XYZ file of C-alpha atoms in Angstrom:
261
model
C 134.778 47.541 279.384
C 132.334 50.409 279.629
C 133.243 53.881 280.772
C 136.698 52.810 281.859
C 137.710 53.170 278.212
C 136.752 56.838 278.259
C 138.315 59.789 280.021
C 137.343 59.424 283.684
C 134.068 61.337 283.804
C 133.424 61.026 287.528
C 134.816 59.136 290.495
C 134.079 55.399 290.649
C 130.297 55.665 290.980
C 129.072 58.047 288.339
C 125.331 58.150 288.881
C 123.337 61.113 287.648
C 121.150 62.976 290.087
C 117.823 63.218 288.226
C 117.183 66.813 289.271
C 120.698 68.219 289.069
C 121.814 69.290 285.621
C 125.216 70.633 286.733
C 128.342 68.561 286.280
C 131.078 68.088 288.823
C 134.295 66.162 288.294
C 135.033 66.345 292.012
C 132.370 63.853 293.054
C 129.475 61.905 291.578
C 126.368 64.010 291.063
C 124.275 61.448 292.858
C 126.279 62.257 296.018
C 125.353 65.927 295.842
C 123.572 66.958 299.081
C 120.896 68.697 297.033
C 119.916 65.242 295.806
C 119.794 63.756 299.277
C 116.879 66.002 300.222
C 114.766 64.766 297.311
C 116.007 61.189 296.927
C 113.143 58.818 295.994
C 112.202 55.598 297.751
C 114.842 52.922 298.420
C 114.973 50.162 295.850
C 113.093 46.947 296.534
C 113.696 45.347 293.133
C 116.403 45.260 290.472
C 115.342 44.368 286.926
C 118.086 43.404 284.493
C 118.164 43.509 280.748
C 119.995 40.434 279.448
C 121.877 41.342 276.275
C 124.835 43.588 277.003
C 124.099 43.625 280.747
C 124.350 40.071 282.089
C 125.317 38.404 278.808
C 128.291 39.681 276.826
C 126.238 39.163 273.697
C 126.283 42.429 271.763
C 129.361 41.510 269.669
C 127.611 38.261 268.749
C 124.453 40.030 267.585
C 126.372 41.435 264.640
C 127.281 37.848 263.722
C 123.704 36.650 264.271
C 122.222 39.328 262.043
C 124.974 38.915 259.464
C 124.087 35.217 259.200
C 120.361 36.005 259.101
C 120.605 38.553 256.310
C 123.054 36.455 254.287
C 120.314 33.835 253.978
C 118.286 36.465 252.105
C 121.150 37.705 249.935
C 121.967 40.826 251.958
C 125.453 41.965 252.999
C 125.532 43.104 256.628
C 127.716 45.921 257.960
C 128.522 46.422 261.651
C 127.201 49.997 261.712
C 123.660 48.644 261.375
C 123.896 47.277 264.920
C 123.329 50.700 266.487
C 119.882 50.800 264.893
C 118.713 47.562 266.505
C 120.576 47.714 269.830
C 118.178 46.751 272.605
C 114.956 46.846 270.581
C 112.418 44.062 270.169
C 112.890 41.372 267.522
C 109.952 42.827 265.615
C 111.434 46.325 265.438
C 114.836 44.903 264.500
C 113.587 42.835 261.564
C 111.278 45.634 260.434
C 114.335 47.902 260.307
C 116.129 45.359 258.121
C 113.098 44.892 255.880
C 112.811 48.627 255.314
C 116.558 49.196 254.911
C 117.087 46.390 252.394
C 113.660 46.260 250.772
C 113.034 42.682 251.869
C 109.644 41.187 251.036
C 110.031 38.345 253.546
C 107.192 38.182 256.111
C 108.119 39.763 259.425
C 107.130 36.639 261.363
C 109.452 34.487 259.264
C 112.405 36.806 259.876
C 111.645 36.918 263.598
C 111.450 33.130 263.783
C 114.714 32.616 261.915
C 116.504 35.305 263.939
C 115.387 33.556 267.111
C 116.678 30.195 265.872
C 120.093 31.609 265.024
C 120.267 33.478 268.330
C 119.434 30.298 270.246
C 122.402 28.564 268.582
C 124.758 31.358 269.639
C 123.424 31.647 273.191
C 123.803 27.898 273.640
C 127.573 27.879 273.211
C 129.218 31.126 272.112
C 128.032 33.751 274.606
C 129.296 34.154 278.159
C 128.624 36.276 281.229
C 130.257 39.580 282.018
C 132.817 39.408 284.848
C 131.330 39.691 288.351
C 127.795 38.883 287.138
C 127.261 35.899 289.424
C 128.834 37.594 292.454
C 126.700 40.716 292.023
C 123.491 38.711 291.634
C 124.259 36.755 294.812
C 125.056 39.938 296.724
C 121.802 41.588 295.668
C 119.842 38.540 296.775
C 121.601 38.680 300.137
C 120.352 42.274 300.383
C 116.789 40.872 300.181
C 116.043 42.522 296.847
C 113.561 41.138 294.336
C 115.409 40.281 291.115
C 114.082 39.888 287.581
C 115.167 39.718 283.952
C 113.244 41.634 281.270
C 114.755 40.988 277.855
C 113.889 41.500 274.204
C 115.481 38.120 273.490
C 113.162 35.175 272.989
C 112.681 32.473 275.577
C 114.443 29.851 273.443
C 117.748 31.714 273.811
C 117.360 33.582 277.122
C 116.168 30.804 279.429
C 118.697 28.123 278.374
C 121.448 30.731 278.717
C 120.434 31.567 282.292
C 120.102 27.853 283.073
C 123.527 27.071 281.649
C 125.146 29.686 283.873
C 123.217 28.693 286.980
C 121.366 32.008 287.314
C 117.729 31.056 286.805
C 116.962 30.377 290.458
C 118.114 33.855 291.499
C 115.312 35.554 289.553
C 111.698 35.642 290.681
C 110.548 36.750 287.232
C 112.038 36.174 283.768
C 110.102 37.930 281.012
C 111.118 37.511 277.367
C 110.347 39.357 274.170
C 107.626 37.133 272.737
C 105.590 37.421 275.951
C 104.997 41.147 275.331
C 103.013 42.634 272.457
C 104.948 45.910 272.374
C 108.672 45.518 272.902
C 111.250 48.074 273.979
C 111.296 51.090 273.747
C 107.660 50.711 274.881
C 107.460 50.335 278.681
C 105.248 47.226 278.629
C 107.892 44.658 279.540
C 108.982 46.606 282.609
C 105.433 47.336 283.713
C 104.545 43.641 283.440
C 107.686 42.641 285.332
C 106.924 45.006 288.219
C 103.372 43.683 288.326
C 104.616 40.098 288.536
C 107.099 41.033 291.260
C 104.435 42.892 293.214
C 106.715 45.920 293.577
C 105.693 49.533 292.774
C 107.460 50.905 289.722
C 109.041 53.763 291.689
C 110.831 51.187 293.846
C 112.365 49.350 290.875
C 115.874 49.882 289.525
C 116.366 48.940 285.863
C 119.817 47.985 284.563
C 120.213 48.691 280.835
C 122.862 49.121 278.174
C 120.686 50.449 275.321
C 118.938 53.793 274.857
C 115.750 52.002 273.828
C 115.774 50.070 277.092
C 116.446 53.207 279.103
C 113.427 54.847 277.468
C 111.304 51.800 278.303
C 112.338 51.863 281.947
C 111.810 55.603 282.332
C 108.399 55.468 280.667
C 107.479 52.716 283.120
C 108.140 55.136 285.976
C 111.319 53.420 287.113
C 114.825 54.651 287.799
C 117.411 53.412 285.317
C 121.127 52.730 285.697
C 122.953 52.551 282.377
C 126.084 50.525 281.707
C 127.031 51.667 278.191
C 129.214 49.329 276.159
C 131.643 51.750 274.542
C 132.496 49.215 271.863
C 129.206 50.233 270.258
C 128.031 53.524 271.789
C 129.265 56.867 273.070
C 128.639 56.817 276.835
C 128.032 60.563 276.822
C 124.777 59.976 274.921
C 123.460 58.252 278.033
C 124.022 61.068 280.530
C 120.808 62.877 279.605
C 118.702 59.716 279.534
C 119.664 57.544 282.503
C 119.334 58.333 286.204
C 122.670 56.707 286.961
C 125.703 56.005 284.793
C 127.776 53.030 285.934
C 130.992 51.438 284.739
C 129.960 47.838 285.340
C 127.706 45.545 287.357
C 129.886 45.710 290.467
C 128.677 49.263 291.130
C 125.033 48.233 291.557
C 125.164 47.076 295.211
C 126.892 50.301 296.380
C 124.289 52.348 294.495
C 121.423 50.463 296.147
C 123.017 50.882 299.579
C 123.569 54.589 299.043
C 119.980 55.255 298.034
C 118.792 53.318 301.088
C 121.187 55.172 303.395
C 120.151 58.679 302.373
C 116.544 57.814 303.043
């Protein structure tokens, strides 16, 4: 999964120092001593995207949208997924309407997409390995945890319940609760407000460029876990503050940032 499928770009933890544009294969850039002198505040909160971060759902979204569009006589191709990866339901269905010239009302498409997604999340989508262990470890580190997802409540909340994760999160914010979805920063700003944590003390975990943009525009630091089944991880190096292979690297990152402060 993730960067492990690529040529090894950096040692185990491959975070990007926000103010260091040079590249070193000898050690992670976020371990560069030049970064230590300017390292921001330690993290007090970790905010997770759901799809492609906690839930191994991205392969299923191609099936969800294929089923959705088939109901309106449209043939779906997997390459369309890159255009809707991580964005709000509204932006996704508006892309499909424009691409295929559909005259169906946006609200109808959003409703039907949510219904199909709820069916998939109920039985066909699982967690990434180490998800539960990482969440427990972060809670033991006294961090505030939240989920901020473009998915609707009808699919996201039952999924978290089914996997016994709901109680670990102080805030769960879903797509229909926000007027402007990702890549707008609204969902992350609202989540930080609900947590009562300043945005510069929040770490966002994302797998999509649209989500990274949302987190950065909210004034947060963002760790990206690109899923190389769908994206080129190198596209993320210029956008994210940290580039990780999987969830298991989050606790060491949090500890490192705290230690250098």
